[in-house]
XYZ file of C-alpha atoms in Angstrom:
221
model
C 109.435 91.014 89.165
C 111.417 89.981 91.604
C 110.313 86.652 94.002
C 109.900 88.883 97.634
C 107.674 90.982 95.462
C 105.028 88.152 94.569
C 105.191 87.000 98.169
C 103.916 90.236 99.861
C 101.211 92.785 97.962
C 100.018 89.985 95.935
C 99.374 87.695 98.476
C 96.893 89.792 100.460
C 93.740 90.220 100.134
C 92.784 91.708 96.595
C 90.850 94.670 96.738
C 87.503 94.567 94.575
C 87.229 97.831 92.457
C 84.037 95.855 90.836
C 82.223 96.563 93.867
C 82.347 100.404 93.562
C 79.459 102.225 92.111
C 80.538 105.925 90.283
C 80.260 108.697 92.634
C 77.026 111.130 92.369
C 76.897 112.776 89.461
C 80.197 111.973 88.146
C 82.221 113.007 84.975
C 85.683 112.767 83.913
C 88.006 115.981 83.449
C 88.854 116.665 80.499
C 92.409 116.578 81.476
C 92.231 112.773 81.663
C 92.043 112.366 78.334
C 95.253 114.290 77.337
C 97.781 111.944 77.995
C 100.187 114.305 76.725
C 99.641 116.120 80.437
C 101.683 115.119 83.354
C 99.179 114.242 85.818
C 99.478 114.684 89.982
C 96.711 113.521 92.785
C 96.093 114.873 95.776
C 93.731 112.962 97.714
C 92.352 115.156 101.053
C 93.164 118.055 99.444
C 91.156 120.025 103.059
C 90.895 123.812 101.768
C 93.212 123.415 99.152
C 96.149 125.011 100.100
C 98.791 122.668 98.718
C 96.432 122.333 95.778
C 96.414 126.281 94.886
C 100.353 126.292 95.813
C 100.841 123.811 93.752
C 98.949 124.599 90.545
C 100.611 127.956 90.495
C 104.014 126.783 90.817
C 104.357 123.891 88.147
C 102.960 125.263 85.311
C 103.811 122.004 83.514
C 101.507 119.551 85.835
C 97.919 118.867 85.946
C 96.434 118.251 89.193
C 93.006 116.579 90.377
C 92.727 117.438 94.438
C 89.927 115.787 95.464
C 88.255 116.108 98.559
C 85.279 114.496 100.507
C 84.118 116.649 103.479
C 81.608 118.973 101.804
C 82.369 122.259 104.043
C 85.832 121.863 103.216
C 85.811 121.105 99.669
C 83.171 124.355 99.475
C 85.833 126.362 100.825
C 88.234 124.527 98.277
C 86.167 125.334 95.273
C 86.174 129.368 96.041
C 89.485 129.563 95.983
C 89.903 127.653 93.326
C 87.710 129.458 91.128
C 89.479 132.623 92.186
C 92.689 131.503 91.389
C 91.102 130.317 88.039
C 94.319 127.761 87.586
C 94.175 126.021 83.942
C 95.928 123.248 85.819
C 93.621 122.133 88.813
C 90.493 120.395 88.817
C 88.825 120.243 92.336
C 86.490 116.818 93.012
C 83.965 116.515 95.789
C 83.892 112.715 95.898
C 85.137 109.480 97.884
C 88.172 109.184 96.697
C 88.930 105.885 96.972
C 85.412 105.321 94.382
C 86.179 108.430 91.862
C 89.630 106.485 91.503
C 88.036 103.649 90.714
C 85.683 105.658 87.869
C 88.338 108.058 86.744
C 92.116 107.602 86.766
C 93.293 104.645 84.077
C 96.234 102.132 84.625
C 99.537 103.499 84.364
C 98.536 107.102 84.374
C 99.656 109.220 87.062
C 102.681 110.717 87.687
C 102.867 111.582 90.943
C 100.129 111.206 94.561
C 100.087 113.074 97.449
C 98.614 112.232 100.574
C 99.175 114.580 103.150
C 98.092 114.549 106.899
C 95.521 112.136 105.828
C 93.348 110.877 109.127
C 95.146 108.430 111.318
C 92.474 106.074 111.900
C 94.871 105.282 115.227
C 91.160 103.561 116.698
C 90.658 101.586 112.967
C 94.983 101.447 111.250
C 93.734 98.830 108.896
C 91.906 102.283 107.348
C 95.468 103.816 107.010
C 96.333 104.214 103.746
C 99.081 101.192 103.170
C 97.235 98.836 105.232
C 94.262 98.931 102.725
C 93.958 96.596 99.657
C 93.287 99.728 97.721
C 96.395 100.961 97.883
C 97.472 97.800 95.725
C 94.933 99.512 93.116
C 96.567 103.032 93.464
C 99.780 101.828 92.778
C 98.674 100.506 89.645
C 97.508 103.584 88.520
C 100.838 105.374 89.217
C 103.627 105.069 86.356
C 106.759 103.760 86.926
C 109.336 106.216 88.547
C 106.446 107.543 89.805
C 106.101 108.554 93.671
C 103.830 108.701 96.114
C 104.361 111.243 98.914
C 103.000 110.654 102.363
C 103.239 112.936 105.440
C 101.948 112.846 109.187
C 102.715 114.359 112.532
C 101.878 110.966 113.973
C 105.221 108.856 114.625
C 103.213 105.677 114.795
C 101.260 106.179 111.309
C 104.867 107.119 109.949
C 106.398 103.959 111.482
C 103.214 101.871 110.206
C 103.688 103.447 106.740
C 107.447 103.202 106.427
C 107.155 98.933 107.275
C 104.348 98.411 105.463
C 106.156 100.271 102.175
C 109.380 98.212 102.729
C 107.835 94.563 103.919
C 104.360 94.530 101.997
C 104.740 96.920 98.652
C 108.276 96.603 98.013
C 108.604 100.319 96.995
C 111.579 101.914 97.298
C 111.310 104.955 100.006
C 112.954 107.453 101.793
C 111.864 108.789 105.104
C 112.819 112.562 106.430
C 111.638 114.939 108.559
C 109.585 117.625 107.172
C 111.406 121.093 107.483
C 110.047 123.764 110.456
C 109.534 126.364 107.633
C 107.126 123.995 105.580
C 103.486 125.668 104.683
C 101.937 122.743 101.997
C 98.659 122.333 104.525
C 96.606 124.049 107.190
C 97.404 121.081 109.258
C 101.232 121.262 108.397
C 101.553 125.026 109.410
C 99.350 123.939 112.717
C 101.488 121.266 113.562
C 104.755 122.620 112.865
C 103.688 126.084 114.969
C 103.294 123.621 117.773
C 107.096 122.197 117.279
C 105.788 118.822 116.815
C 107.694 117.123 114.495
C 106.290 115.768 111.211
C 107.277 113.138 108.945
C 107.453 112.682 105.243
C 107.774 109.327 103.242
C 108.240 109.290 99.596
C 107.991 105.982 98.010
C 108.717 105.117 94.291
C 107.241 102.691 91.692
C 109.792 100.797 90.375
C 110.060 99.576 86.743
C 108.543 96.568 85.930
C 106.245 96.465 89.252
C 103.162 94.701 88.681
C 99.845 94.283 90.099
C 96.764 92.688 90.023
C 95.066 95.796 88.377
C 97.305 96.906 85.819
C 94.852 96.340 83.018
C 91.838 96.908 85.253
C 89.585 99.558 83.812
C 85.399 100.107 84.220
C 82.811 100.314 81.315
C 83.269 104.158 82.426
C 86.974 105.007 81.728
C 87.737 105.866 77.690
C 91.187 106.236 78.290
């Protein structure tokens, strides 16, 4: 742990996971307690199209895509259940509260949020500027990696500081490629010619934070 680390993430504000009451009728996935699985996030997973992508092409990788807006997440679930993937579990919740309830310390291996809402009237409600995403970071392994993208320049910008200056994470910023088809809102965008921006940022060994043995009365991990 190195000194520039305990002087940014943990010396904001702490987010308060105790606060959080379990979604509506939640339940784990099974999948959660195999920790033999390698286990990817997707959080605003829209219709699912990176979701159903991804499931079919890593075989070896277990991923929970969970997404809040009911009409989308509807639409989600078809496919889904079409598809009939032994490796993708599709959540209607908050995610930021089924995290909370679900996903123990040290536990996933990878998180993608992709064209997530820009919140350009609210940006402390952009992902990195929220004391939550101390609490997702604890849930990630080390070497693990969280991957980020946005047609926004300003989110990207936002994002890319915040990574380097408050979390510490290693990252690496590039451009997302004009032939790129993970999301509805990628293919939209990139149709358009706007340009859109990815960030991956890594969890590096021995990173610590203030959750890393945080767990509720409802995880059996």
């Amino acid at each position: 742990m190195t000194d520039n680390l305990e002087l940014s993430h943990q010396q904001e504000r702490a987010f308060q996971p105790q606060r959080l009451s379990a979604p509506r009728d939640f339940m784990q996935p099974a999948a959660l307690l195999k920790p033999e699985l390698s286990l990817v996030l997707e959080i605003g997973a829209g219709k699912g199209k990176h979701a159903l992508s991804f499931a079919m092409q890593n075989s070896d990788k277990y991923l929970i895509a969970i997404e809040r807006t009911r009409n989308k997440f509807e639409a989600f679930k078809k496919l889904a259940a079409q598809q009939n993937s032994a490796n993708l579990t599709a959540i209607h919740a908050d995610a930021i509260a089924w995290i909370v309830h679900a996903i123990a310390p040290n536990s996933i291996d990878s998180i993608y949020i992709l064209y997530p809402n820009p919140e350009q009237h609210n940006p402390n409600q952009q992902w990195l500027n929220m004391p939550f995403f101390e609490f997702l970071l604890s849930r990630l392994q080390a070497g693990g990696k969280i991957i980020l993208a946005t047609n926004i320049e300003t989110y990207m910008d936002n994002a890319e500081q915040q990574a380097n200056e408050v979390w510490c994470l290693p990252n690496t910023r590039s451009q997302v490629a004009s032939s790129s088809q993970r999301t509805h809102f990628e293919v939209k965008y990139l149709a358009r010619q706007e340009t859109c921006w990815e960030l991956s940022m890594k969890k590096p060994k021995g990173y610590q934070t203030r959750f890393d043995k945080w767990t509720t009365d409802t995880l059996t991990i």
